[in-house]
Short mmCIF file of C-alpha atoms and ligand atoms in Angstrom, two decimals:
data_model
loop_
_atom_site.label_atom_id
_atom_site.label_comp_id
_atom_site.label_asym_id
_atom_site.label_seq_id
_atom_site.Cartn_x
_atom_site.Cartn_y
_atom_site.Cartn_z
CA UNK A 266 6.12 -12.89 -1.56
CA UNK A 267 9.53 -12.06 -3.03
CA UNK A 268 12.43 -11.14 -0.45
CA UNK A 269 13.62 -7.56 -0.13
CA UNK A 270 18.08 -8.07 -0.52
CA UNK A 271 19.90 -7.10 2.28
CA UNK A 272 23.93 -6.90 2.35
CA UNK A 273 24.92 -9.79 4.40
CA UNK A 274 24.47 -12.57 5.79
CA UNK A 275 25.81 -14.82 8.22
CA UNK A 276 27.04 -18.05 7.81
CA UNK A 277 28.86 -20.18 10.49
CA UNK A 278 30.65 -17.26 12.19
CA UNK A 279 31.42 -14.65 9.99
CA UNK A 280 29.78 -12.31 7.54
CA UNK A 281 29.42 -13.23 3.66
CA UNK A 282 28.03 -10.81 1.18
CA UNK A 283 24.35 -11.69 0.14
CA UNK A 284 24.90 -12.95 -3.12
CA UNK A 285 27.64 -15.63 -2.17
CA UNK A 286 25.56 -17.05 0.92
CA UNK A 287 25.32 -20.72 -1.28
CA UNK A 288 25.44 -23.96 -0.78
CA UNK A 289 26.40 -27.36 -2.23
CA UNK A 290 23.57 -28.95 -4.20
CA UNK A 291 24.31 -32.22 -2.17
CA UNK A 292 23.43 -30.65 0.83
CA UNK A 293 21.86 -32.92 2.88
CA UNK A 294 18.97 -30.69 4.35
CA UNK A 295 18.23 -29.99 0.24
CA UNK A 296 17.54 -33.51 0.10
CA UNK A 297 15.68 -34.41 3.11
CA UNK A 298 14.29 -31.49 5.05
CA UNK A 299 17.03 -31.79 7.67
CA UNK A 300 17.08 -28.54 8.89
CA UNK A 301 15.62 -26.26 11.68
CA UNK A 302 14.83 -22.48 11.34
CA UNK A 303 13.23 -19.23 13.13
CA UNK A 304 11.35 -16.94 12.17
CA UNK A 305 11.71 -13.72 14.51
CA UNK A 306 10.30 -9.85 13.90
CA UNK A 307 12.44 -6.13 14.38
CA UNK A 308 10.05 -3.52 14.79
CA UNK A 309 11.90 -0.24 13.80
CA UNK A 310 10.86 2.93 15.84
CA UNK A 311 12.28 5.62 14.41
CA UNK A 312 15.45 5.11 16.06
CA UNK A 313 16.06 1.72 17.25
CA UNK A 314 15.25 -1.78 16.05
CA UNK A 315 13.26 -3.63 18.48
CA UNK A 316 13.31 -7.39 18.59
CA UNK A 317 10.63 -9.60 20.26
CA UNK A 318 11.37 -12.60 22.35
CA UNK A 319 14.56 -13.16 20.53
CA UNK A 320 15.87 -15.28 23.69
CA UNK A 321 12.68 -17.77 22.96
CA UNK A 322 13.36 -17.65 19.49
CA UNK A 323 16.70 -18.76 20.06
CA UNK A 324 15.54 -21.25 22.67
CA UNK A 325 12.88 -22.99 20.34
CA UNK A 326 15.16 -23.28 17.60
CA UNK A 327 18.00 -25.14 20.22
CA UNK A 328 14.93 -27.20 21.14
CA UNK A 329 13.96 -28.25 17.39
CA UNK A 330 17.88 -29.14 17.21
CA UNK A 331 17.78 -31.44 19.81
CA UNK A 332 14.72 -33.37 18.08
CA UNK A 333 16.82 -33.75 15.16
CA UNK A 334 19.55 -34.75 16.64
CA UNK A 335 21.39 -31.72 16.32
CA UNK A 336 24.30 -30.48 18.12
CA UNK A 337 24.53 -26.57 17.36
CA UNK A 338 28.29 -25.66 17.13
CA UNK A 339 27.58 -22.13 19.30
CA UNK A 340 25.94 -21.47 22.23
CA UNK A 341 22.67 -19.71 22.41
CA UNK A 342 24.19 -16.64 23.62
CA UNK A 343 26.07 -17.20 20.24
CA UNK A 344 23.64 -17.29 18.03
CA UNK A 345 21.56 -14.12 19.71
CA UNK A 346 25.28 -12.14 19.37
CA UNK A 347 24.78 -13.25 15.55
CA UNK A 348 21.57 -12.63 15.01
CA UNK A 349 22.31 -8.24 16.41
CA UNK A 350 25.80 -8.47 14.21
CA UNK A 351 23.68 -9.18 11.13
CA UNK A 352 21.14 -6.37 11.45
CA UNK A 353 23.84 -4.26 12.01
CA UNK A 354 25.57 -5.37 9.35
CA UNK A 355 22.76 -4.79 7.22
CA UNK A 356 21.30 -1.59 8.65
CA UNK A 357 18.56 -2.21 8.63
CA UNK A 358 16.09 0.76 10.18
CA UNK A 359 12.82 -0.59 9.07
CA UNK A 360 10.32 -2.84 10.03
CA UNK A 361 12.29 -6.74 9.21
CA UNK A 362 12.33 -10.55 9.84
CA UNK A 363 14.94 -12.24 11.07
CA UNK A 364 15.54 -16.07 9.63
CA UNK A 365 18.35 -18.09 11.38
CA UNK A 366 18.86 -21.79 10.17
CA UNK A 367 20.23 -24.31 11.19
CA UNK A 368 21.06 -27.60 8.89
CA UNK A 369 22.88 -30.40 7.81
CA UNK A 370 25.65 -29.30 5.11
CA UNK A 371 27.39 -31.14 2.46
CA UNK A 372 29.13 -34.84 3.55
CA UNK A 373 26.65 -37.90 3.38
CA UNK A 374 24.25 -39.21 1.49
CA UNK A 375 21.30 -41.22 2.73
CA UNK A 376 19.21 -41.40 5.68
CA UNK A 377 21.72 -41.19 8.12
CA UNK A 378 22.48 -37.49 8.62
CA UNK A 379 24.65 -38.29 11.51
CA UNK A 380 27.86 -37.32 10.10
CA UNK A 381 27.57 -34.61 7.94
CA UNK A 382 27.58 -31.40 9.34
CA UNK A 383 25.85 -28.80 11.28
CA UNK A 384 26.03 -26.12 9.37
CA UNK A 385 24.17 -22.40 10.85
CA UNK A 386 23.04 -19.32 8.77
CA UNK A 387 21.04 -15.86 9.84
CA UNK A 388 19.47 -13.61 7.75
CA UNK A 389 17.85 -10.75 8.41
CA UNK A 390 15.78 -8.42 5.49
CA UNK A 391 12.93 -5.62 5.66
CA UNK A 392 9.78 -7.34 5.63
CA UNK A 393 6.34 -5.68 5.76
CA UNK A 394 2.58 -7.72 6.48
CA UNK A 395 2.77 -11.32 5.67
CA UNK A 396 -1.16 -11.62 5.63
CA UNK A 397 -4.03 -9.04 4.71
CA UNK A 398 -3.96 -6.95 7.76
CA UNK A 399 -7.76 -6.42 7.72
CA UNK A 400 -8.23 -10.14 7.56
CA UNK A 401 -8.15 -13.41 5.54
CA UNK A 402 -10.76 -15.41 4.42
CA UNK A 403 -9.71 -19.63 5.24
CA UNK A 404 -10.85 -23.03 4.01
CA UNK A 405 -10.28 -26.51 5.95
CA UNK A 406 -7.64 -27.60 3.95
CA UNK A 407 -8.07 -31.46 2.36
CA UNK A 408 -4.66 -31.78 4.03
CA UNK A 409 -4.52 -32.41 7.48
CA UNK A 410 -1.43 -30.88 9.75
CA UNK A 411 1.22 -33.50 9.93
CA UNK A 412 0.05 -36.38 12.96
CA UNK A 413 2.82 -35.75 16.37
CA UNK A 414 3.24 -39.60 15.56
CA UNK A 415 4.76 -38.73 12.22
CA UNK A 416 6.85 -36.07 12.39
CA UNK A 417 7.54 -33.65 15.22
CA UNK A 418 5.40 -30.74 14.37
CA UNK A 419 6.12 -28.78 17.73
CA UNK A 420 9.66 -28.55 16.20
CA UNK A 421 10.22 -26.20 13.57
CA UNK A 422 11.82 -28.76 10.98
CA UNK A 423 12.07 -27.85 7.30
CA UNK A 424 11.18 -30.75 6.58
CA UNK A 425 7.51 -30.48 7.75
CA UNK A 426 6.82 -27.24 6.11
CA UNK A 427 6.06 -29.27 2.69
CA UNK A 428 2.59 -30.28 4.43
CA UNK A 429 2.06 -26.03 5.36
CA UNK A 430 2.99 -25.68 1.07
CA UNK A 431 0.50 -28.32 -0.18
CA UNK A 432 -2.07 -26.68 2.17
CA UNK A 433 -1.38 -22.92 1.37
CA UNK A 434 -1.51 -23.68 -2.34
CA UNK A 435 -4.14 -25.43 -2.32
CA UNK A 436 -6.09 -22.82 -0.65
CA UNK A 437 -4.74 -19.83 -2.81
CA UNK A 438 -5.94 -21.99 -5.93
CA UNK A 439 -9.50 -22.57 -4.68
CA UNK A 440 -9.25 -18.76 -3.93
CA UNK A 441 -9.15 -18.54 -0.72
CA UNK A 442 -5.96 -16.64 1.36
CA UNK A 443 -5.45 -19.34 4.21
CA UNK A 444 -5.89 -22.98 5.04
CA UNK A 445 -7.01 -24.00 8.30
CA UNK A 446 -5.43 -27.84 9.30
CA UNK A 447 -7.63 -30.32 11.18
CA UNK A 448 -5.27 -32.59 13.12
CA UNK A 449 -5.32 -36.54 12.61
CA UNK A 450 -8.32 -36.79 14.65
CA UNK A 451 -10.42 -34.26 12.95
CA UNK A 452 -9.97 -31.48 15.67
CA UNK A 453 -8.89 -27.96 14.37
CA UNK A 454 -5.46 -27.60 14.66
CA UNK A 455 -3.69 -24.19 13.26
CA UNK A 456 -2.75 -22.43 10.30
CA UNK A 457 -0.10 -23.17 7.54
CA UNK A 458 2.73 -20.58 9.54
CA UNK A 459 -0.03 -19.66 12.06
CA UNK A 460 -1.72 -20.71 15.38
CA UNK A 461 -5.76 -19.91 15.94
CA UNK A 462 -8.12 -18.83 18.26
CA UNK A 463 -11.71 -18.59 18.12
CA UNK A 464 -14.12 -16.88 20.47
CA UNK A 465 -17.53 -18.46 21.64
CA UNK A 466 -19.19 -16.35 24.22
CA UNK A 467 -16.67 -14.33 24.60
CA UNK A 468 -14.19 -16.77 25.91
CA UNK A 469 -10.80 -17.32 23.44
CA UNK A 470 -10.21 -21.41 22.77
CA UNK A 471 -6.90 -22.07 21.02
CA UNK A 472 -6.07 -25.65 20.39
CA UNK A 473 -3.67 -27.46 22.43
CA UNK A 474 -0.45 -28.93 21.86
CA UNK A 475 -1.87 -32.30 21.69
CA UNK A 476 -3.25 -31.64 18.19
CA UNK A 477 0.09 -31.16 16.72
CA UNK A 478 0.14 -27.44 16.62
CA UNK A 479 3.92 -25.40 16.65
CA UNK A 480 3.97 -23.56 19.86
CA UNK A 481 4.27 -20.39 18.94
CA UNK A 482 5.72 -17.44 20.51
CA UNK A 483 2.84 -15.58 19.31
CA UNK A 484 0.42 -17.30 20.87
CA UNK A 485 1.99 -17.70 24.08
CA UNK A 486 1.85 -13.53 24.55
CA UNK A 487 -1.56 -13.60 23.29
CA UNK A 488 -2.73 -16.33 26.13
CA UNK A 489 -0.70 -13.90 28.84
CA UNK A 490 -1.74 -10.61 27.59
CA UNK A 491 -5.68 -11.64 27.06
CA UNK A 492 -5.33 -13.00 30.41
CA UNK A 493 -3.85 -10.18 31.98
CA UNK A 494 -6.78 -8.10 29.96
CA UNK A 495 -8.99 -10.13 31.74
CA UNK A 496 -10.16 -12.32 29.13
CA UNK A 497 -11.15 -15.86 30.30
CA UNK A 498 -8.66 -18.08 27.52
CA UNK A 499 -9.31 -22.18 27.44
CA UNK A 500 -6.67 -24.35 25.38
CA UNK A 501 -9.05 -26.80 24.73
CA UNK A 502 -10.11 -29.27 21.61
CA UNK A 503 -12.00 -27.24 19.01
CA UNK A 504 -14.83 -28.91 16.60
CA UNK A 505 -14.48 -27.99 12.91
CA UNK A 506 -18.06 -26.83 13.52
CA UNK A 507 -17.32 -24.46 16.12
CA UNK A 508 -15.11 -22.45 12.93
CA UNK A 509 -18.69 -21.40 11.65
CA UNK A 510 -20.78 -21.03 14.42
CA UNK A 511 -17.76 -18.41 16.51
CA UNK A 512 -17.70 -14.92 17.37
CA UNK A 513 -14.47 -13.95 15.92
CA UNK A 514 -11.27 -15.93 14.93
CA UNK A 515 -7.73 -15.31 13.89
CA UNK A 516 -4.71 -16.37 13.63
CA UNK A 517 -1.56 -15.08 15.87
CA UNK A 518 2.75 -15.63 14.42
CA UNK A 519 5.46 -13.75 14.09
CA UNK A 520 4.84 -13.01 10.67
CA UNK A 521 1.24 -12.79 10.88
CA UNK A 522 1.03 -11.10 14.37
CA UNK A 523 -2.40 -10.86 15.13
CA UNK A 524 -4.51 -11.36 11.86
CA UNK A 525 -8.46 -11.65 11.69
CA UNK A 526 -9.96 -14.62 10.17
CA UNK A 527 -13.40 -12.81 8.39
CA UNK A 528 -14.88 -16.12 6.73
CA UNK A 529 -14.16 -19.58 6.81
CA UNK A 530 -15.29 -22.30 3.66
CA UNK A 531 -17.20 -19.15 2.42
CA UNK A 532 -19.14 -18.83 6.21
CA UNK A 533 -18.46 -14.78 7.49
CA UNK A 534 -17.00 -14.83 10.87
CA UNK A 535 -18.83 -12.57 13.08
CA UNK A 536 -20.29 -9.82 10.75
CA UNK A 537 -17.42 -10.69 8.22
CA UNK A 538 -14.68 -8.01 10.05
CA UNK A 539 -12.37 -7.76 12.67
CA UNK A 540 -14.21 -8.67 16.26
CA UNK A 541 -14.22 -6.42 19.42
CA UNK A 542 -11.82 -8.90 21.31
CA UNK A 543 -9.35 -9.58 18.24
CA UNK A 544 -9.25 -5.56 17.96
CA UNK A 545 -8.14 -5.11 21.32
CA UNK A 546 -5.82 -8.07 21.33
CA UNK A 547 -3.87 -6.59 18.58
CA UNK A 548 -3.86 -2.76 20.01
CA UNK A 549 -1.88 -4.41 23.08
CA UNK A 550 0.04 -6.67 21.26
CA UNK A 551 1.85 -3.56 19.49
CA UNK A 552 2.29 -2.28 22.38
CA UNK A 553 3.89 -4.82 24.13
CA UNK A 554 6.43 -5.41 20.91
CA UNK A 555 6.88 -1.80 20.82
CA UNK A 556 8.35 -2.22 24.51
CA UNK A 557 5.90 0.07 25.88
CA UNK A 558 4.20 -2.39 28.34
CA UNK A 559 6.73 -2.00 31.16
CA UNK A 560 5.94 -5.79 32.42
CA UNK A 561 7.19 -7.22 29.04
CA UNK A 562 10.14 -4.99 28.69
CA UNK A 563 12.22 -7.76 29.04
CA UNK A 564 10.84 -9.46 25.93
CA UNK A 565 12.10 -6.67 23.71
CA UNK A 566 15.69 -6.56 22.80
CA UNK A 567 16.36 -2.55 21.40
CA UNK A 568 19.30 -2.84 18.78
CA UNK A 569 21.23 0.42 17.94
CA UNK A 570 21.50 0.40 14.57
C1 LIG B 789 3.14 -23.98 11.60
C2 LIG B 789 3.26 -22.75 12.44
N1 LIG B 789 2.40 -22.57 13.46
C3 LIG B 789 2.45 -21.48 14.23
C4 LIG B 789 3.39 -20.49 14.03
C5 LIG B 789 3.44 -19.30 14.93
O1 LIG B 789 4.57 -19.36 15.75
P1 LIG B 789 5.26 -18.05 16.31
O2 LIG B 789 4.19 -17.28 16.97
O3 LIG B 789 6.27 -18.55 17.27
O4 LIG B 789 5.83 -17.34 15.16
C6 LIG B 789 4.30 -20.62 12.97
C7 LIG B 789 5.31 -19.60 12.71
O5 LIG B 789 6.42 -19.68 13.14
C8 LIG B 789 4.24 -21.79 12.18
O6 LIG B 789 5.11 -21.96 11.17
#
């Protein structure tokens, strides 16, 4: 999908127009994937921007520093000031995704990223549905999600999003929209930018951590809300089999909120539509980013624009 220009954006500490937001080709994130980003939603209401969990956003990319040994020159408090001043900046009263980024500039060469510097960038740009909204139809990808032994795939490193390209093209070649990763043992694992869930008897599974899965925002809200909706949810090891014999499935992330999975290696889901459960699961999930579930006010951040 091709990105929508905004004005500005920031780069370590103040504002630079769009167009000269560069870099060095000897980068060293360019060369090695040495970098950590976010990806974090605005939801415009007619008269404020309202971002979700932008304090766990901000957290989980501080975390995914730390695994790379990376010591971000501002404080998180910081980085949330930059992340408002650049959709102000920009203006931007529509629906938009915010993509701060953190990585290792221009300095060294070679494995030893050590010394060259951390370097920090946010963007921010109108951005509409990053997946069919009434569903997507998935393959197992040939690919299987990056083993925890290999690289850290709880940490959102640049680097590891080469494994979620092979896999997405792959699938959009075979004609398919998604790829589904097994882990390293053969248990399903998540999507390409997306966790899953099925539903079996109307219970919700969602793979745990274990399998190598990034733990996503999304699917954190989704276990509390379905809870709290009185929906029994296990985080338990899922069979590849258990893809064609569910209920429903989908996928939950920032960009893809709450998307419906309607077939899988050419199997319908379900009838082949959006399920009961995933249908109510994504009326209260736009509530709660709207702000309008008084208990998760506090995830919402309103920016005046
Ligand atoms: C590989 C992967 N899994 C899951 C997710 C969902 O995470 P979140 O809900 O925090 O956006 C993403 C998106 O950030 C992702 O890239």
């Amino acid at each position: 999908m091709s990105i929508v220009e905004a004005k500005y954006i920031w780069m370590d500490g103040k504002l630079v127009e769009w167009s000269d937001a560069n870099v060095h080709v000897m980068t060293h994130a360019l060369h090695y994937g040495t970098a950590v980003f976010e990806g974090i939603r605005g939801y415009w209401d007619g008269s404020r921007l309202k971002v979700f969990r932008l304090k766990d956003h901000v957290r989980r990319l501080f975390y995914s520093a730390k695994v790379l040994y990376m010591q971000i020159p501002y404080s998180p408090e910081k980085v949330e000031e930059a992340i408002i001043e650049t959709v102000r900046a920009n203006q931007i009263r529509e629906n938009c995704y915010i993509r701060p980024l953190v990585y290792r500039g221009y300095g060294v060469i070679g494995l030893n990223p050590l010394k060259a510097p951390v370097r920090v960038a946010v963007a921010a740009f109108p951005f509409g549905k990053y997946l069919e909204e009434k569903g997507v139809r998935c393959c197992v990808s040939s690919w299987r999600r990056i083993a925890i032994d290999s690289q850290p795939p709880a940490a959102k490193v640049c680097g590891n999003y080469v494994n979620s390209c092979l896999a997405k093209v792959e699938a959009i070649l075979n004609g398919f929209d998604e790829a589904i990763f097994l882990d390293n043992h053969g248990y399903v694992c998540e999507g390409t930018g997306e966790n899953l869930f099925i539903v079996r008897d109307g219970v919700i599974a969602t793979p745990p951590t274990v399998t190598g899965i990034l733990e996503g925002i999304t699917r954190d809200t989704v276990i509390k809300i379905a809870k709290e909706m009185g929906f029994e949810v296990q985080e338990r090891l899922i069979a590849r089999s258990e893809l064609y014999m569910c209920e429903e499935a989908f996928f939950t992330g920032t960009a893809a909120e709450i998307t419906p999975i309607v077939s899988i290696d050419n199997r319908p889901v379900g009838d082949g539509s959006i399920g009961p459960i995933t249908r109510k699961l994504k009326t209260r999930y736009f509530e709660v980013v709207m702000g309008k579930v008084d208990k998760y006010k506090t995830w919402v951040t309103e920016i005046e624009v």
